[in-house]
Amino acid sequence: MATKSVQRQASIGLKRVYDPPSADDGMRVLVDRLWPRGLSKDAAKVDVWMKEAAPSAELRKWFHHEPERWNEFKHRYRQELAANVDAVEYLRELAKSKPLTLLFAAHDTEHNNAVVLLDFLQHGHAPRPQTSPAQAR
């Protein structure tokens, strides 16, 4: 049974690291700078911990998962990813040969660094900011 925190697009998916591993996860890559609280390395079943692909400590602290900072966070993190060619290309290469699941610890499954990273890996950019009709005028 799939959970809401699992998304699969092409050969790369997203999943909370706290959710149980599944056979279709493929290579499980943790993309957070800090190890998830209360989770042992054995229980996490992480194949690769890519701290290098996570937002900088400064950006992570600034964002602090505050929804009103989401659009600016996406923009800043996208800039960091564009400058982090080695980590981005490593993940893209992994995804070419096997399914890849980007793991994250955040409670919010729609507003976290893994969401931005997935879009950047697939499209070379972060998700477009959502604007209301009033903002578009």
mmCIF file of C-alpha atoms in Angstrom:
data_model
loop_
_atom_site.group_PDB
_atom_site.id
_atom_site.type_symbol
_atom_site.label_atom_id
_atom_site.label_comp_id
_atom_site.label_asym_id
_atom_site.label_seq_id
_atom_site.Cartn_x
_atom_site.Cartn_y
_atom_site.Cartn_z
ATOM 1 C CA MET A 1 0.000 0.000 0.000
ATOM 2 C CA ALA A 2 1.470 3.348 -1.056
ATOM 3 C CA THR A 3 1.588 6.262 1.366
ATOM 4 C CA LYS A 4 1.001 9.888 0.495
ATOM 5 C CA SER A 5 4.670 10.638 1.096
ATOM 6 C CA VAL A 6 5.769 8.391 -1.769
ATOM 7 C CA GLN A 7 5.990 9.932 -5.220
ATOM 8 C CA ARG A 8 7.626 8.299 -8.192
ATOM 9 C CA GLN A 9 8.468 10.147 -11.406
ATOM 10 C CA ALA A 10 10.601 8.474 -14.047
ATOM 11 C CA SER A 11 13.298 6.626 -12.117
ATOM 12 C CA ILE A 12 13.483 9.000 -9.145
ATOM 13 C CA GLY A 13 11.036 9.073 -6.237
ATOM 14 C CA LEU A 14 10.571 10.798 -2.893
ATOM 15 C CA LYS A 15 9.892 9.234 0.475
ATOM 16 C CA ARG A 16 10.095 10.109 4.150
ATOM 17 C CA VAL A 17 13.015 8.255 5.679
ATOM 18 C CA TYR A 18 10.716 7.221 8.544
ATOM 19 C CA ASP A 19 8.396 5.326 6.170
ATOM 20 C CA PRO A 20 9.120 1.605 5.794
ATOM 21 C CA PRO A 21 11.480 0.670 2.957
ATOM 22 C CA SER A 22 9.919 -1.110 0.000
ATOM 23 C CA ALA A 23 11.289 -3.218 -2.835
ATOM 24 C CA ASP A 24 10.551 -0.529 -5.435
ATOM 25 C CA ASP A 25 12.644 2.098 -3.603
ATOM 26 C CA GLY A 26 15.749 1.005 -5.471
ATOM 27 C CA MET A 27 18.768 2.903 -4.170
ATOM 28 C CA ARG A 28 17.786 4.861 -1.054
ATOM 29 C CA VAL A 29 19.602 8.204 -0.826
ATOM 30 C CA LEU A 30 19.226 10.445 2.219
ATOM 31 C CA VAL A 31 19.432 14.075 1.058
ATOM 32 C CA ASP A 32 19.307 15.854 4.435
ATOM 33 C CA ARG A 33 22.325 17.529 6.012
ATOM 34 C CA LEU A 34 21.485 16.145 9.474
ATOM 35 C CA TRP A 35 20.783 12.516 10.378
ATOM 36 C CA PRO A 36 17.056 11.997 11.175
ATOM 37 C CA ARG A 37 16.196 12.140 14.869
ATOM 38 C CA GLY A 38 15.471 8.872 16.618
ATOM 39 C CA LEU A 39 16.294 6.685 13.626
ATOM 40 C CA SER A 40 19.130 4.178 13.672
ATOM 41 C CA LYS A 41 21.231 3.670 10.577
ATOM 42 C CA ASP A 42 20.069 0.059 10.481
ATOM 43 C CA ALA A 43 16.378 1.001 10.604
ATOM 44 C CA ALA A 44 16.769 3.726 7.963
ATOM 45 C CA LYS A 45 18.143 1.323 5.343
ATOM 46 C CA VAL A 46 19.971 4.205 3.637
ATOM 47 C CA ASP A 47 22.333 3.193 0.818
ATOM 48 C CA VAL A 48 23.965 6.611 0.418
ATOM 49 C CA TRP A 49 23.882 9.707 2.613
ATOM 50 C CA MET A 50 24.371 12.683 0.280
ATOM 51 C CA LYS A 51 24.839 15.591 2.679
ATOM 52 C CA GLU A 52 26.463 17.373 -0.260
ATOM 53 C CA ALA A 53 23.102 17.543 -2.062
ATOM 54 C CA ALA A 54 21.320 19.089 0.927
ATOM 55 C CA PRO A 55 20.818 22.825 1.389
ATOM 56 C CA SER A 56 23.626 24.655 3.144
ATOM 57 C CA ALA A 57 23.382 24.848 6.924
ATOM 58 C CA GLU A 58 22.677 28.573 6.626
ATOM 59 C CA LEU A 59 19.807 28.060 4.164
ATOM 60 C CA ARG A 60 18.347 25.176 6.167
ATOM 61 C CA LYS A 61 18.352 27.263 9.350
ATOM 62 C CA TRP A 62 16.872 30.278 7.557
ATOM 63 C CA PHE A 63 14.030 28.269 5.979
ATOM 64 C CA HIS A 64 13.157 26.397 9.172
ATOM 65 C CA HIS A 65 10.182 24.864 7.281
ATOM 66 C CA GLU A 66 8.244 28.122 7.462
ATOM 67 C CA PRO A 67 5.654 28.061 4.645
ATOM 68 C CA GLU A 68 5.903 31.803 3.968
ATOM 69 C CA ARG A 69 9.583 31.305 3.073
ATOM 70 C CA TRP A 70 8.960 28.404 0.652
ATOM 71 C CA ASN A 71 9.239 30.314 -2.640
ATOM 72 C CA GLU A 72 12.415 32.108 -1.568
ATOM 73 C CA PHE A 73 13.834 28.835 -0.225
ATOM 74 C CA LYS A 74 13.236 27.152 -3.607
ATOM 75 C CA HIS A 75 15.012 29.991 -5.383
ATOM 76 C CA ARG A 76 18.026 29.986 -3.046
ATOM 77 C CA TYR A 77 18.337 26.199 -2.961
ATOM 78 C CA ARG A 78 18.119 26.052 -6.752
ATOM 79 C CA GLN A 79 21.064 28.457 -6.891
ATOM 80 C CA GLU A 80 23.020 26.199 -4.539
ATOM 81 C CA LEU A 81 22.203 23.154 -6.676
ATOM 82 C CA ALA A 82 23.278 24.928 -9.863
ATOM 83 C CA ALA A 83 26.666 25.526 -8.233
ATOM 84 C CA ASN A 84 26.870 21.942 -6.936
ATOM 85 C CA VAL A 85 27.463 20.191 -10.257
ATOM 86 C CA ASP A 86 29.238 17.127 -8.841
ATOM 87 C CA ALA A 87 26.459 16.117 -6.440
ATOM 88 C CA VAL A 88 23.700 16.785 -8.972
ATOM 89 C CA GLU A 89 25.414 14.817 -11.722
ATOM 90 C CA TYR A 90 26.180 11.939 -9.342
ATOM 91 C CA LEU A 91 22.481 11.609 -8.500
ATOM 92 C CA ARG A 92 21.448 11.876 -12.162
ATOM 93 C CA GLU A 93 23.913 9.129 -13.070
ATOM 94 C CA LEU A 94 22.619 6.862 -10.296
ATOM 95 C CA ALA A 95 19.066 7.341 -11.569
ATOM 96 C CA LYS A 96 20.034 6.252 -15.082
ATOM 97 C CA SER A 97 20.956 2.745 -13.971
ATOM 98 C CA LYS A 98 18.412 1.940 -11.248
ATOM 99 C CA PRO A 99 15.400 3.337 -9.422
ATOM 100 C CA LEU A 100 16.407 6.019 -6.956
ATOM 101 C CA THR A 101 14.491 7.242 -3.912
ATOM 102 C CA LEU A 102 15.418 10.561 -2.335
ATOM 103 C CA LEU A 103 14.817 10.300 1.405
ATOM 104 C CA PHE A 104 13.990 13.226 3.683
ATOM 105 C CA ALA A 105 13.001 13.608 7.330
ATOM 106 C CA ALA A 106 10.661 16.613 7.117
ATOM 107 C CA HIS A 107 7.046 16.157 8.205
ATOM 108 C CA ASP A 108 5.842 18.329 5.325
ATOM 109 C CA THR A 109 5.975 16.099 2.255
ATOM 110 C CA GLU A 110 5.321 18.942 -0.205
ATOM 111 C CA HIS A 111 7.589 21.711 1.108
ATOM 112 C CA ASN A 112 11.064 20.318 1.720
ATOM 113 C CA ASN A 113 14.457 20.228 0.055
ATOM 114 C CA ALA A 114 13.892 16.807 -1.543
ATOM 115 C CA VAL A 115 10.927 18.180 -3.532
ATOM 116 C CA VAL A 116 13.121 20.942 -4.977
ATOM 117 C CA LEU A 117 16.009 18.538 -5.580
ATOM 118 C CA LEU A 118 13.789 16.050 -7.436
ATOM 119 C CA ASP A 119 12.498 18.760 -9.745
ATOM 120 C CA PHE A 120 16.007 20.105 -10.292
ATOM 121 C CA LEU A 121 17.302 16.630 -11.177
ATOM 122 C CA GLN A 122 14.483 16.025 -13.632
ATOM 123 C CA HIS A 123 14.133 19.465 -15.177
ATOM 124 C CA GLY A 124 17.185 21.498 -14.253
ATOM 125 C CA HIS A 125 15.148 23.945 -12.209
ATOM 126 C CA ALA A 126 13.114 24.214 -9.032
ATOM 127 C CA PRO A 127 9.313 24.099 -9.135
ATOM 128 C CA ARG A 128 7.729 27.293 -10.395
ATOM 129 C CA PRO A 129 6.333 29.567 -7.669
ATOM 130 C CA GLN A 130 2.586 29.279 -7.312
ATOM 131 C CA THR A 131 0.823 32.582 -7.828
ATOM 132 C CA SER A 132 -2.753 33.505 -7.218
ATOM 133 C CA PRO A 133 -4.685 35.448 -9.894
ATOM 134 C CA ALA A 134 -4.329 38.571 -7.714
ATOM 135 C CA GLN A 135 -0.528 38.172 -7.588
ATOM 136 C CA ALA A 136 -0.311 37.680 -11.359
ATOM 137 C CA ARG A 137 -1.789 41.138 -12.082
#
